[in-house]
Coordinates of C-alpha atoms in Angstrom, one line a residue:
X1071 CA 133.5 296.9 117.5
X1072 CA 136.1 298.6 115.3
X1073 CA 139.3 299.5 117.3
X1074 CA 142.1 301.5 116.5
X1075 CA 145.7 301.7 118.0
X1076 CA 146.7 304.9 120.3
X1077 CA 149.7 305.3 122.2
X1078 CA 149.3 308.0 124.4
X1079 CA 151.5 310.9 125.7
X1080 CA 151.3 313.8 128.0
X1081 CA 153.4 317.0 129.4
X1082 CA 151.0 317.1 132.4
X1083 CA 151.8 315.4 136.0
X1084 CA 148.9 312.3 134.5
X1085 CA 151.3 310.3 132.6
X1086 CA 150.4 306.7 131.4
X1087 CA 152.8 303.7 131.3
X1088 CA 153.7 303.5 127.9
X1089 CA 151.8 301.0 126.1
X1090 CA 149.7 300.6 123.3
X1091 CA 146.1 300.9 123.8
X1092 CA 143.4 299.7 121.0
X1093 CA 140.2 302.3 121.4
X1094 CA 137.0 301.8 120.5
X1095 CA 136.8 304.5 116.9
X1096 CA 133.1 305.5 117.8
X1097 CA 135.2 307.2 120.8
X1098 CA 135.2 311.2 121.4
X1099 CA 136.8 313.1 123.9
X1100 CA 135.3 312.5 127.0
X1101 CA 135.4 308.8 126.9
X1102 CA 139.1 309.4 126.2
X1103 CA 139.2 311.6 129.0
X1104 CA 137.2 309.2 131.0
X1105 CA 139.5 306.2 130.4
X1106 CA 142.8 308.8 131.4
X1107 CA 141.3 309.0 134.8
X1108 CA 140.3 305.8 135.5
X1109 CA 143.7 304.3 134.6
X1110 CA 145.4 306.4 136.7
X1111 CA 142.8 306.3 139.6
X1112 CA 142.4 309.9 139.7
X1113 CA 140.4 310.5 143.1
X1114 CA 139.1 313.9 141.6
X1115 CA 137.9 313.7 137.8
X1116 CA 140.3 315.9 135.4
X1117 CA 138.7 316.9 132.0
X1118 CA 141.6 316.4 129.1
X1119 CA 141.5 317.4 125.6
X1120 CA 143.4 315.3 123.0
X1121 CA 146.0 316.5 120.4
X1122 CA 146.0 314.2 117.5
X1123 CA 149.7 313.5 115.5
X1124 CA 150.2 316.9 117.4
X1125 CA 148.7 319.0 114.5
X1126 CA 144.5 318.4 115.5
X1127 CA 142.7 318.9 118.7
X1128 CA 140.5 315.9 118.6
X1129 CA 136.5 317.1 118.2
X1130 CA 134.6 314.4 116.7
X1131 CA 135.3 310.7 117.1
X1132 CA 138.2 309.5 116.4
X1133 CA 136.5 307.4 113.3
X1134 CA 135.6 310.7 111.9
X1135 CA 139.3 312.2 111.9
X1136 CA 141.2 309.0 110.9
X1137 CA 139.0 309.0 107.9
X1138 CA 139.4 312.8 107.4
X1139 CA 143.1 312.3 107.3
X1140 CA 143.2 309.4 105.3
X1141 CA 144.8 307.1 108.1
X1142 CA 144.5 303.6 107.9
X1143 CA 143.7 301.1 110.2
X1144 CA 147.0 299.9 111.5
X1145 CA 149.0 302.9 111.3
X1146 CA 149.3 303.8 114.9
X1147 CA 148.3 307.3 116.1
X1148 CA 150.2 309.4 119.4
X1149 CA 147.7 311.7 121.0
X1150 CA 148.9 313.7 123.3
X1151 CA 146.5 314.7 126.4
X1152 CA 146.8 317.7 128.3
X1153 CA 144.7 319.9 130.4
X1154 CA 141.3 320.9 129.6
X1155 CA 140.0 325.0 129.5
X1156 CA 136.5 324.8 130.9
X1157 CA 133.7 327.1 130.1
X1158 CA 134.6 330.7 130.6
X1159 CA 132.4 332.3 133.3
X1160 CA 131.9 336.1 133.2
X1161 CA 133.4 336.8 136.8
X1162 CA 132.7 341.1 137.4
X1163 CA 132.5 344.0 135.8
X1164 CA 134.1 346.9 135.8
X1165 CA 132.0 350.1 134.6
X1166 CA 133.9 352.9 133.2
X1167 CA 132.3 356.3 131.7
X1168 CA 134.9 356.2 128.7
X1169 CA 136.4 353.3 126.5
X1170 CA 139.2 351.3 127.7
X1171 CA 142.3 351.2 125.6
X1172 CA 144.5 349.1 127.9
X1173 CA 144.3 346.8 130.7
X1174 CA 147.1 345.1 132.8
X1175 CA 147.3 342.7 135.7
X1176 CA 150.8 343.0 136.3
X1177 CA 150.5 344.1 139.5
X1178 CA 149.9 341.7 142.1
X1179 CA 146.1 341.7 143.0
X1180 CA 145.2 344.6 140.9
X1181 CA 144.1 345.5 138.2
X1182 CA 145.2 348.5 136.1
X1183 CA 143.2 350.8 133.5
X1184 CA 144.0 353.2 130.9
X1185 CA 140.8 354.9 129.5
X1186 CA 139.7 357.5 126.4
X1187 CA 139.5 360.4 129.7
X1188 CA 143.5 360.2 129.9
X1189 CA 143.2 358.6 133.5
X1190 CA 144.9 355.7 135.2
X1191 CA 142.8 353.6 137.3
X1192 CA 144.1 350.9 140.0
X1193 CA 141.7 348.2 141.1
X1194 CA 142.0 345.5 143.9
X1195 CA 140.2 342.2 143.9
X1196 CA 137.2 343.5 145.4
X1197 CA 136.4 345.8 142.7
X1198 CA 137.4 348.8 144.5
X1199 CA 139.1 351.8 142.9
X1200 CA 142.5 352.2 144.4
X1201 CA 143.7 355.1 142.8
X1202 CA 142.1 357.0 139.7
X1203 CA 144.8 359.2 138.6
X1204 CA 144.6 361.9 136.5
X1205 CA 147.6 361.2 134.2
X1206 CA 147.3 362.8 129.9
X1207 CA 145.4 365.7 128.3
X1208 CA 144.4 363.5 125.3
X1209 CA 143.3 359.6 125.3
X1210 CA 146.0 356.7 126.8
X1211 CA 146.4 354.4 123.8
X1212 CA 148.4 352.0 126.2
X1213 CA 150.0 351.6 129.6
X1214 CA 152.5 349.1 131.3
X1215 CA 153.5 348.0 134.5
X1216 CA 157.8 348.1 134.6
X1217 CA 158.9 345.3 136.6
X1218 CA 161.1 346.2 139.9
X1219 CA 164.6 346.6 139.1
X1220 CA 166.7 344.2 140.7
X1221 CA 169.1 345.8 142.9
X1222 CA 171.7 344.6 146.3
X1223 CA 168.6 345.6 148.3
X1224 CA 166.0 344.0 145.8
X1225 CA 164.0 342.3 148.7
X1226 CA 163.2 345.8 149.6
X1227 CA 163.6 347.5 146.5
X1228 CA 160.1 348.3 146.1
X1229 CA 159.2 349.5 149.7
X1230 CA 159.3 352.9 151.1
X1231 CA 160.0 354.0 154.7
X1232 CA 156.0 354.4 155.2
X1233 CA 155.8 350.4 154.5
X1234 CA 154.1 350.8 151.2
X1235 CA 154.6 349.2 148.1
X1236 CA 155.5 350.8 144.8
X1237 CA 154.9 350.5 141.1
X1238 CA 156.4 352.5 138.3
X1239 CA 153.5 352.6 135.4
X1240 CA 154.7 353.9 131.9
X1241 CA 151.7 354.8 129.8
X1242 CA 151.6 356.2 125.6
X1243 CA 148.7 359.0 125.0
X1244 CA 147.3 361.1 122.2
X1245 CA 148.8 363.6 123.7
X1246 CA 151.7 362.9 121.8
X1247 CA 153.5 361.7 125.1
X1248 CA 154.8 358.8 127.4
X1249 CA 154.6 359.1 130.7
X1250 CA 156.3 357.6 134.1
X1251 CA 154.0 357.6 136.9
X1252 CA 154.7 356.1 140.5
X1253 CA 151.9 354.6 142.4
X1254 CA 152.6 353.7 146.1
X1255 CA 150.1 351.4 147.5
X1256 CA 149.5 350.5 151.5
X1257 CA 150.5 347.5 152.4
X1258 CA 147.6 346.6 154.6
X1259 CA 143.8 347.7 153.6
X1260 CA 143.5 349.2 156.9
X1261 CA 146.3 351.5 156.2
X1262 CA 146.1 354.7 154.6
X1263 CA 145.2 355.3 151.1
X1264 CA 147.2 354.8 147.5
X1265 CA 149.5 358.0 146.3
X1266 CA 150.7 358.9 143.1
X1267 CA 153.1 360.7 141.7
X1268 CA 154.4 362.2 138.0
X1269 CA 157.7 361.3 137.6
X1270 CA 158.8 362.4 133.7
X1271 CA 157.6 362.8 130.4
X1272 CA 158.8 361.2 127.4
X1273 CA 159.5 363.4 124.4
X1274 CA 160.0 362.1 120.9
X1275 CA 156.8 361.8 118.3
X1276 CA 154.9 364.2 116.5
X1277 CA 152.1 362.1 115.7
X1278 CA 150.2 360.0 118.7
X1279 CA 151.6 357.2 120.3
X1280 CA 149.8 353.3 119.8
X1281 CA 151.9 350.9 122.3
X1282 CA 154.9 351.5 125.3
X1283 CA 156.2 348.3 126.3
X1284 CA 158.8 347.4 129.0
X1285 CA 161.6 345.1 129.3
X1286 CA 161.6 342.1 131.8
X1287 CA 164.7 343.2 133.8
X1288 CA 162.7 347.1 134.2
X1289 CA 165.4 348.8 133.0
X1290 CA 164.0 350.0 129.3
X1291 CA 161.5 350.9 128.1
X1292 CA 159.8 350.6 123.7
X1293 CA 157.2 353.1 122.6
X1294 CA 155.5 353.1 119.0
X1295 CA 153.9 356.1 117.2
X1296 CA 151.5 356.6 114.2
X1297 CA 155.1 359.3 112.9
X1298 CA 156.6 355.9 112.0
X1299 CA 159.4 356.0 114.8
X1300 CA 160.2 353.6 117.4
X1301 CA 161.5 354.8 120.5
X1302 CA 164.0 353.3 123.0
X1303 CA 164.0 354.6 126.0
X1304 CA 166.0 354.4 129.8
X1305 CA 163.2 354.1 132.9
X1306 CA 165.5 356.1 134.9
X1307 CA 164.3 359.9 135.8
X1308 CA 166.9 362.3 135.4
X1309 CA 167.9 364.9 137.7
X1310 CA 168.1 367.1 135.0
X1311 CA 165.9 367.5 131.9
X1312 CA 166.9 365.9 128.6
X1313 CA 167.7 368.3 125.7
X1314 CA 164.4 368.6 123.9
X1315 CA 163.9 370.2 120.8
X1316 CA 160.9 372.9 121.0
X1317 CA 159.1 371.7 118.4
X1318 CA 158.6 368.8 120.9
X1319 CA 157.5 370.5 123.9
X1320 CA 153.7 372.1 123.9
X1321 CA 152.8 372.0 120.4
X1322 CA 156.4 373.9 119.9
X1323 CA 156.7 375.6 122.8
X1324 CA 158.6 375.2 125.8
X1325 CA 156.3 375.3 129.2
X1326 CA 157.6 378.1 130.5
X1327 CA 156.9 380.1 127.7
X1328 CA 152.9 379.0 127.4
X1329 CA 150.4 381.2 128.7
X1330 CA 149.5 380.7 132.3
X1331 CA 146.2 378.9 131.5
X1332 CA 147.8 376.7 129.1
X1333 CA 150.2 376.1 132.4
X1334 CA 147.6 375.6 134.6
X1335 CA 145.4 373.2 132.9
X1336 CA 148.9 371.1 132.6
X1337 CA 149.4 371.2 136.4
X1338 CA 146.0 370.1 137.1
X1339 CA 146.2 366.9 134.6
X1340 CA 149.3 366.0 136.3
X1341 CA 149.0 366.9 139.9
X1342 CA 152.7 368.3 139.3
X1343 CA 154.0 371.9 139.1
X1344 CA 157.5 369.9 137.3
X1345 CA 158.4 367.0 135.7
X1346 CA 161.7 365.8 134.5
X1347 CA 161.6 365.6 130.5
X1348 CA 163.3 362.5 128.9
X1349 CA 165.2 362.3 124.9
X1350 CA 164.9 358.4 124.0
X1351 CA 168.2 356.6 124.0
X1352 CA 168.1 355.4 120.2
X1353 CA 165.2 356.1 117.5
X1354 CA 164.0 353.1 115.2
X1355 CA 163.9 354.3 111.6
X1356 CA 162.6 351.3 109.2
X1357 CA 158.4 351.7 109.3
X1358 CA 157.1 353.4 106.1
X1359 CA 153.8 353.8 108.1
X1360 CA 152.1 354.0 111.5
X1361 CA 153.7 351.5 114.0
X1362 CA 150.7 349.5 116.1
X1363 CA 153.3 347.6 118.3
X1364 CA 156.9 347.6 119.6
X1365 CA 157.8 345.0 122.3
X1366 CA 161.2 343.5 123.5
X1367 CA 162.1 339.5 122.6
X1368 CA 162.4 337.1 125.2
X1369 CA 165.8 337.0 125.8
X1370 CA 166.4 340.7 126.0
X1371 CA 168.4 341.9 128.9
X1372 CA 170.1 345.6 129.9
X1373 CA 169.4 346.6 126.4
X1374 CA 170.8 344.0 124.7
X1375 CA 169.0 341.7 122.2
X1376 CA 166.3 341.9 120.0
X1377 CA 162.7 343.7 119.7
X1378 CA 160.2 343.0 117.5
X1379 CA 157.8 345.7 115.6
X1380 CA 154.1 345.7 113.8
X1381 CA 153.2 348.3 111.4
X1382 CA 150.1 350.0 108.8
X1383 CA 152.9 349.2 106.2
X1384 CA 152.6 345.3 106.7
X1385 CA 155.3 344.6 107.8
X1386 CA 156.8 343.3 111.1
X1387 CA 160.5 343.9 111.9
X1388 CA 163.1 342.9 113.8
X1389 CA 165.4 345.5 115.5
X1390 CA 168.9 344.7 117.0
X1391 CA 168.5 347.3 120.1
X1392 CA 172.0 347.4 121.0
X1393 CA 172.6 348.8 117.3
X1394 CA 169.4 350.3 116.7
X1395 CA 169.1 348.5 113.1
X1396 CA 166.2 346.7 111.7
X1397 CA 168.0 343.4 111.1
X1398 CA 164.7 341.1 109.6
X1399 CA 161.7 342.0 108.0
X1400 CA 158.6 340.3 107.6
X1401 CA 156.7 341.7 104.4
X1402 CA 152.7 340.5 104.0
X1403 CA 150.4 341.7 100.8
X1404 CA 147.9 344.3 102.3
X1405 CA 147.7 343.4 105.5
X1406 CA 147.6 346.7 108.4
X1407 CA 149.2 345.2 111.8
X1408 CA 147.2 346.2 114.7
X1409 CA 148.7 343.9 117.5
X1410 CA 152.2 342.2 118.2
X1411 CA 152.8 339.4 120.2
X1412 CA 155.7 336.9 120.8
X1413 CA 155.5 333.0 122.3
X1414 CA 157.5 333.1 125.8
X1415 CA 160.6 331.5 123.9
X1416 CA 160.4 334.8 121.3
X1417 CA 160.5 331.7 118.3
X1418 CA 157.0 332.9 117.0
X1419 CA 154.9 335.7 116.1
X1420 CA 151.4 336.3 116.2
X1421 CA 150.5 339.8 114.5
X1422 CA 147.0 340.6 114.1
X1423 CA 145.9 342.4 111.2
X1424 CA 142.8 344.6 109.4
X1425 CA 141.8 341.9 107.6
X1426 CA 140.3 339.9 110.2
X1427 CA 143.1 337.2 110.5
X1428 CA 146.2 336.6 113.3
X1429 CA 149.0 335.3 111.2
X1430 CA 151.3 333.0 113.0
X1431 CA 154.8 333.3 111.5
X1432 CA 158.1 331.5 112.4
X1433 CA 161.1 333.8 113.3
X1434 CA 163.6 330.9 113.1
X1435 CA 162.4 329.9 109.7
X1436 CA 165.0 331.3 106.9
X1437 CA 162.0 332.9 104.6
X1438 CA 160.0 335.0 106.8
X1439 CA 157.8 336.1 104.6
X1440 CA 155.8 332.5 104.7
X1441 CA 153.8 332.3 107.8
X1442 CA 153.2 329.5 109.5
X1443 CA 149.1 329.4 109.2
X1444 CA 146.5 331.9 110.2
X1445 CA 143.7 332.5 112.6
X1446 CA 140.2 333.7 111.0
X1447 CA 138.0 335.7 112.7
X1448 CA 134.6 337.2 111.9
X1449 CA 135.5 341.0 112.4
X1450 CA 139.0 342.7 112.9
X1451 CA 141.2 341.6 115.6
X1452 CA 142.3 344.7 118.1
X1453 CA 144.5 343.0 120.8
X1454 CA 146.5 339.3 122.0
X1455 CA 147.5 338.5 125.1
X1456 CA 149.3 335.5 126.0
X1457 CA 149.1 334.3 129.8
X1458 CA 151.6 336.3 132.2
X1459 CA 152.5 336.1 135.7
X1460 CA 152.1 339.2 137.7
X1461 CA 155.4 341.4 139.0
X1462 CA 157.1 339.0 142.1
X1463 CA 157.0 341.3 144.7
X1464 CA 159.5 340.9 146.9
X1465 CA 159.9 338.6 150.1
X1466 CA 158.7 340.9 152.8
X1467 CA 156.6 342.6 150.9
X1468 CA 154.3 339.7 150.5
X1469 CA 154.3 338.6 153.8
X1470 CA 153.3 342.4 155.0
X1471 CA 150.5 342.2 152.1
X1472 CA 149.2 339.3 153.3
X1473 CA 146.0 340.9 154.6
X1474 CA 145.0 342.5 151.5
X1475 CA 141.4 342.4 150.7
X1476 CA 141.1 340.1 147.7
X1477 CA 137.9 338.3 146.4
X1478 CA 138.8 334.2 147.0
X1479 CA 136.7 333.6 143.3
X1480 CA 139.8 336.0 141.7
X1481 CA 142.6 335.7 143.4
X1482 CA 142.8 332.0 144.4
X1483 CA 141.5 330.2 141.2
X1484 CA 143.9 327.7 139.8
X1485 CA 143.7 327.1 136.3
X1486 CA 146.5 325.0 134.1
X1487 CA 147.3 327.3 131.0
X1488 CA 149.2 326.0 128.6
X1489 CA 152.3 328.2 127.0
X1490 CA 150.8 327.5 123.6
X1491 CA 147.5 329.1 124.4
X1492 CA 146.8 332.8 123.9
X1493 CA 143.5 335.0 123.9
X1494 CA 142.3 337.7 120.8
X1495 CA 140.2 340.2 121.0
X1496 CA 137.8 341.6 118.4
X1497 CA 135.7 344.4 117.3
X1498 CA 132.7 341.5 117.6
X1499 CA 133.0 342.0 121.4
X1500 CA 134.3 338.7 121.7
X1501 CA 137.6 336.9 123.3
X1502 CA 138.5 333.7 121.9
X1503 CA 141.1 331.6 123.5
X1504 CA 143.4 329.7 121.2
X1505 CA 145.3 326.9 121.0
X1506 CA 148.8 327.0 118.4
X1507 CA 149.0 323.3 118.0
X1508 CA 145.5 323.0 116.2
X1509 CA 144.3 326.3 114.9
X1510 CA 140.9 325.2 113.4
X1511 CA 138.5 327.3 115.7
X1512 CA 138.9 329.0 118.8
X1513 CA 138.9 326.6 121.9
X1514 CA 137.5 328.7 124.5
X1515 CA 135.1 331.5 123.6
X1516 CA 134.1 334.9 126.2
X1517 CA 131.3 336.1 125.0
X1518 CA 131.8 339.9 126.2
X1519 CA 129.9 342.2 124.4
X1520 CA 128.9 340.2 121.5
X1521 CA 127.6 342.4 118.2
X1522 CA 127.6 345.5 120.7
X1523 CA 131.3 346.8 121.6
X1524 CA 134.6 346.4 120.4
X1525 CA 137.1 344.9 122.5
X1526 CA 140.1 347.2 122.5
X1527 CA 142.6 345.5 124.9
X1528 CA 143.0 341.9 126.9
X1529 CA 145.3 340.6 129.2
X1530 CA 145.4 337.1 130.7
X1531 CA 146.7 336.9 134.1
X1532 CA 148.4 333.8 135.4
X1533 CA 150.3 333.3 139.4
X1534 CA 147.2 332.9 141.7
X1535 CA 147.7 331.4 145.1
X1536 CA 149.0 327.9 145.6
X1537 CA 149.4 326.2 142.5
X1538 CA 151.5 329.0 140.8
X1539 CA 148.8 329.3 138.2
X1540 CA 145.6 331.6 137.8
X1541 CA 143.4 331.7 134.8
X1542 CA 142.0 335.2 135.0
X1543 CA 140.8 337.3 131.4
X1544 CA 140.7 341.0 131.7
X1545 CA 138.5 342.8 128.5
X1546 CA 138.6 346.5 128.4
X1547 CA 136.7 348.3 125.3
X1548 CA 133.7 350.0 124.6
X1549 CA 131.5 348.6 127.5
X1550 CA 134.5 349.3 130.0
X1551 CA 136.1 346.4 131.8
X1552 CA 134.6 342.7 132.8
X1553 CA 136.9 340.3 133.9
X1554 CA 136.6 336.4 132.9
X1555 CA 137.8 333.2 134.5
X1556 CA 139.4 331.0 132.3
X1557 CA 140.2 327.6 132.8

């Protein structure tokens, strides 16, 4: 039997000695995966994929690859093993009577909506609606969850004196607005119900928003509209309106001076008779086009740092925020950005584009017009999410929560997600999970709404109970929300 020599590595808690081991080259993965467990006498089986030279996920034997890639029999491969995604399985579904734009699982045991009807809607674990609030005249293109300031105070920062908890949402619309919205949730299911309230509107574009994004310290907030601009914005509400120009306010007028059914119609979207109007802090002026995407880099802090944007004019660009410059641009040939997303450590790109593909591209490398390799896909890509952990609340807040209703399948599954993993969405209804050290084919595929829906939006939710890890796939589109386990 023809053997070939492996020396095997790993990043997971299943590490071998190091040693050379000669395997058999008929092998495929799960008689590699078979021979990790029993050499490390694992009392419960582990399925483990296998990264080859640490370019190629192994999928044949490992005859077929050594030949593909013109390796000879002595030279010595290093495979690294790590943690296998298992099947997807379709977990609920949640119906909605318009298309979803945006999803987010940022807060803890919910689930958040933005649909095509210009309402917010709050789920828990059980499927229940929380809140459905009433939030923008036009369609919400995108809505975020801004994490809880720190503060001296912070492990009480987000409680009130009713001992609920409380969530600042910012969401983009049609409407040709942001919004601030503050949704205070019980913090036991036998208490009384959610509230909400409208805390300020954002005033800057003329043409309708696409994405608002916040920072990971909750202080700042990104918002990107098809006029071009880039807004950078304060998540404080001021006691005092901004100066807005008129030709921002009500299609050029200010609300006082609308008729009284324009008025009224506005007070019965928002559930408020006054909201405090906000100017951004700095304007971003580079995009020749529509902006899809504005989001903040990894290291941002209190404004400082760098954010990254995606545009119709193929380009994505980095922004110095403190100076409000575009400092780097990436430039493709006839490629509309639709989606923007960074790795944790803010080195890489993935920008999904109109003609089907996710281009991976390098923001260290000193060209950044060559990308690093691309992702095909059968129909246009809408949306990536890479895996997130949901807002920490704080200390005393999650021992009062403690008795939240949850589902055990949602909230408790452990899953072990890998930082170079990330999900797409497409207009073929499906999400594909993806793997950025071998970008051959999708390694995990969710079967959604397959030929029938677009996928418009997809988060992937990570921090489930006791191992720090969840593996949970929100779809919203077309066909309204299901959630997948992954993992």
């Amino acid at each position: 039997m023809a053997t070939h020599p492996v020396i095997f590595t790993t990043k997971t808690p299943y590490a071998l000695p190091s040693q050379k081991f000669l395997i058999p080259i008929q092998w495929k993965r799960y008689q590699l995966s078979q021979l990790i467990n029993k050499a490390l006498s694992l009392p419960n089986p582990i399925p483990f994929d296998f990264l080859v030279r640490g370019s190629d996920i192994l999928r044949g034997s490992l005859g077929e690859w050594t030949t593909a890639n013109g390796v000879g029999e002595e030279d010595t491969l290093e495979i690294e093993y790590f943690e296998s995604i298992l099947p997807p399985q379709r977990m609920s579904t949640l119906p909605h009577e318009d298309w979803v734009s945006s999803i987010s699982s940022q807060i803890p045991q919910h689930l958040l909506t933005a649909s095509y009807d210009g309402h917010i809607r709050l789920f828990d674990y059980s499927q229940a609606v929380v809140a459905d609030i009433p939030t923008h005249a036009a369609a919400i293109t995108s809505i975020c969850s801004i994490p809880p300031v720190s503060s001296p105070n912070s492990s009480e920062s987000d409680l009130d004196s009713e001992d609920r908890q409380t969530f600042t949402i910012a969401s983009a619309s049609h409407d040709l607005t942001a919004r601030l919205t503050k949704i205070s949730l019980p913090l036991s299911s036998h208490s009384q119900k959610a509230t909400f309230q409208s805390l300020a509107t954002l005033h800057l574009h003329t043409l309708p928003l696409s994405s608002i994004t916040a920072d990971s310290t909750g202080t700042h907030l990104l918002t990107a509209s098809w006029d071009g601009l880039v807004g950078f914005w304060d998540t404080q509400v001021p006691d005092q309106d901004d100066g807005i120009p008129a030709s921002l306010l009500g299609n050029g007028e200010d609300a006082s001076s609308q008729p009284k059914k324009k008025r009224r119609v506005a007070a019965d979207i928002t559930g408020e008779t006054k909201l405090r109007r906000k100017a951004p802090l700095t304007v971003f002026k580079s995009h020749t086009n529509r902006v899809s995407k504005a989001l903040f880099g990894a290291e941002n802090g209190s404004g400082n740092g760098k954010a990254y944007s995606c545009g119709f004019d193929s380009t994505v660009r980095t922004w110095d925020v403190e100076m409000g410059v575009c400092v780097d641009t990436i430039t493709a040939s006839k490629k509309p950005f639709l989606d923007l997303a960074l790795t944790p450590d803010a080195r890489t790109a993935l920008a999904a584009s109109t003609d089907r593909t996710v281009t991976i591209y390098d923001l260290r490398a000193s060209s950044l017009t060559t990308s690093a390799g691309a992702l095909q896909h059968p129909t246009t890509v809408s949306c990536i999410a890479l895996p997130t952990s949901a807002h920490a609340p704080s200390p005393s807040a999650t021992a009062k929560a403690a008795n939240l209703d949850a589902d055990p399948g949602i909230a408790n599954h452990d899953a072990t997600i890998s930082q170079n993993q990330f999900v797409t969405g497409a207009y073929d209804g499906i999400a594909r999970v993806w793997d950025l050290r071998s970008m051959r084919a999708a390694v995990a595929v969710c079967r959604v709404w397959e030929g029938k829906k677009k996928i418009l939006s997809v988060d992937w939710a990570r921090g489930g109970a006791g191992s720090g890890t969840n593996g949970m796939v929100s779809v919203g589109g077309e066909g309204g929300v299901e959630i997948w386990r992954v993992g």
